Amino acid sequence: TWSAVPAGPPDPILGVTEAFKADKDPRKINLGVGAYRDENGKPYVLGSVKKAEEILTASKPDKEYLPITGLPEFTKKAALLAYGAESAPLNSGSIAVTQSISGTGALRIGGAFLARHYPHSKVVYLPVPSWGNHTPIFRDSGLEVRGYRYFDKGTVGLDFVGLKADLQAAPEHSIVLLHACAHNPTGVDPTQEQWAQISDIVKEKKLMPFFDMAYQGFASGSTDRDAFAVRHFVSQGHQIALAQSFAKNMGLYGERVGAFSLITSDAAEKARVDSQLKIVIRPMYSNPPLHGAQIANTILGDKLLYSQWEGEVKGMADRIISMREKLYGTLTHDLKTPGEWGHIKSQIGMFSFTGLTSAQTKALAEKAHIYMTADGRISMAGLNTSNIEYFAQSVDAAVRG
Ligand code: PMP
């Protein structure tokens, strides 16, 4: 029956982990997948998460189904975390929000909802490059995917001129996907001044802004600062769509905790949108998982746990920033590696777009047992004081050929 089914290519990001697992060399390093690792290279369960689980266990919760749009206490707190206590649409009750299967599920719900109900366009513009899963998520949602310029290989920074030109040239009312902070894979974010200009273009061209916020708190260490772009757009009257993930900032990767929200014009419109979100979600997976949402809800709802969590998010962000400084220093000062490495320090969030070529990344895997995606993206979280010297020396060797 299935003899005509062709073999598909391995996932470009998860495939890196498979190659890493197969390598038996003790020096091996996995810089492929974007999951935080502690100072010893181990997965990190946050103390606030462990405490929340203890509180939950003690309360002997049942395992009943959640409603289609998830745990209402959780989605309320998730929206507050993203939009902030001052948010006008939040306070007027005009934000429709649903729990989702982490950030991916939020993007997919949003894509499917827009494909079905957004009356003006079926076209979504993604930054080039973007997270590899964005294209299939939106394409499989029924939207046409196009790109806008984002990254300038020459400066290893933002191509702001190209970005503005492409958004200005997009058909009116197109959907535009924006990474709220810690752009994946480049680590390059617009400045606050540039965000204000992007907001003006989006307004002028009546574009539909869809924010993907997978790293709130992870970029700067502050959940408020990282929400700047989202809150600025909302303050300018944009009715944004927003995908949130708690995978990175709470370390809840496998628990699949997220939220999708959409700003509407008033409470009556919100109620209609809510009813249609349910109709989108029900045939996809009926209702979302319970446990992770309860963990996040417990942390967000308890003053002490909340401040412990804020400290832990900052701790993760700070460790990554210190690895950036160490790597930059070792390459430029100690090894005098040919090339310009300032971007390692200036890039933001979990990833660095190193500028290494695909031939160099291949050589690093084969000769040094160091694994990253072929575009030269490294997950900074995979580096620590025990492996960073070896990594820098291996990069130096690869660059010198
Ligand atoms: N968006 C971006 C930009 C991401 O980097 C990721 C995770 N790699 C996600 C969304 C979704 O992740 P998850 O589904 O695990 O929340």
Coordinates of N, CA, C and O and ligand atoms in Angstrom, one line a residue, residues 102-104 107 131 134 179 184 212 214-215 245 247-248 256, ligand 1:
S102 N 2.4 24.3 23.2 CA 3.6 25.1 23.2 C 3.5 26.2 22.0 O 2.4 26.5 21.5
G103 N 4.7 26.7 21.7 CA 4.7 27.8 20.7 C 4.3 27.3 19.3 O 3.6 28.0 18.5
T104 N 4.8 26.1 18.9 CA 4.4 25.5 17.6 C 2.9 25.4 17.5 O 2.4 25.8 16.4
L107 N 1.3 28.8 16.9 CA 1.5 29.3 15.6 C 0.5 28.6 14.6 O -0.1 29.2 13.7
W131 N 13.0 30.7 11.8 CA 13.0 29.4 12.4 C 12.4 28.4 11.3 O 11.4 28.7 10.6
H134 N 8.7 27.5 10.7 CA 7.7 28.5 10.3 C 7.0 28.3 9.0 O 5.8 28.3 8.8
H179 N 9.4 38.1 15.0 CA 10.0 37.5 16.2 C 10.0 38.6 17.3 O 10.7 39.6 17.1
N184 N 15.3 33.8 16.0 CA 15.9 32.5 15.7 C 15.9 32.3 14.2 O 14.8 32.4 13.6
D212 N 5.7 36.1 17.1 CA 6.1 34.8 17.7 C 7.0 35.1 18.9 O 8.1 35.6 18.7
A214 N 8.8 33.3 21.5 CA 9.2 32.0 22.1 C 10.3 32.2 23.2 O 10.7 31.2 23.8
Y215 N 10.7 33.4 23.4 CA 11.9 33.6 24.3 C 11.7 34.8 25.2 O 12.7 35.4 25.6
S245 N 5.4 30.8 24.0 CA 5.9 29.5 24.4 C 6.5 29.6 25.8 O 7.1 30.6 26.1
A247 N 8.4 26.9 26.7 CA 9.4 25.9 26.6 C 10.7 26.4 27.1 O 11.4 25.8 28.0
K248 N 11.1 27.6 26.6 CA 12.5 28.1 27.0 C 12.5 28.8 28.3 O 13.3 28.5 29.2
R256 N 5.0 21.0 26.8 CA 4.2 21.7 25.7 C 3.2 22.7 26.2 O 2.0 22.5 26.1
Ligands
PMP1 N1 9.2 29.9 17.5 C1 10.5 30.0 17.5 C2 11.2 31.2 16.9 C3 11.3 29.0 18.1 O1 12.6 29.1 18.1 C4 10.7 27.9 18.7 C5 11.4 26.8 19.3 N2 12.6 26.4 18.7 C6 9.3 27.9 18.7 C7 8.6 28.9 18.1 C8 8.4 26.8 19.2 O2 8.9 26.0 20.2 P1 7.9 25.1 21.1 O3 6.8 24.5 20.2 O4 8.8 24.1 21.7 O5 7.3 26.1 22.1

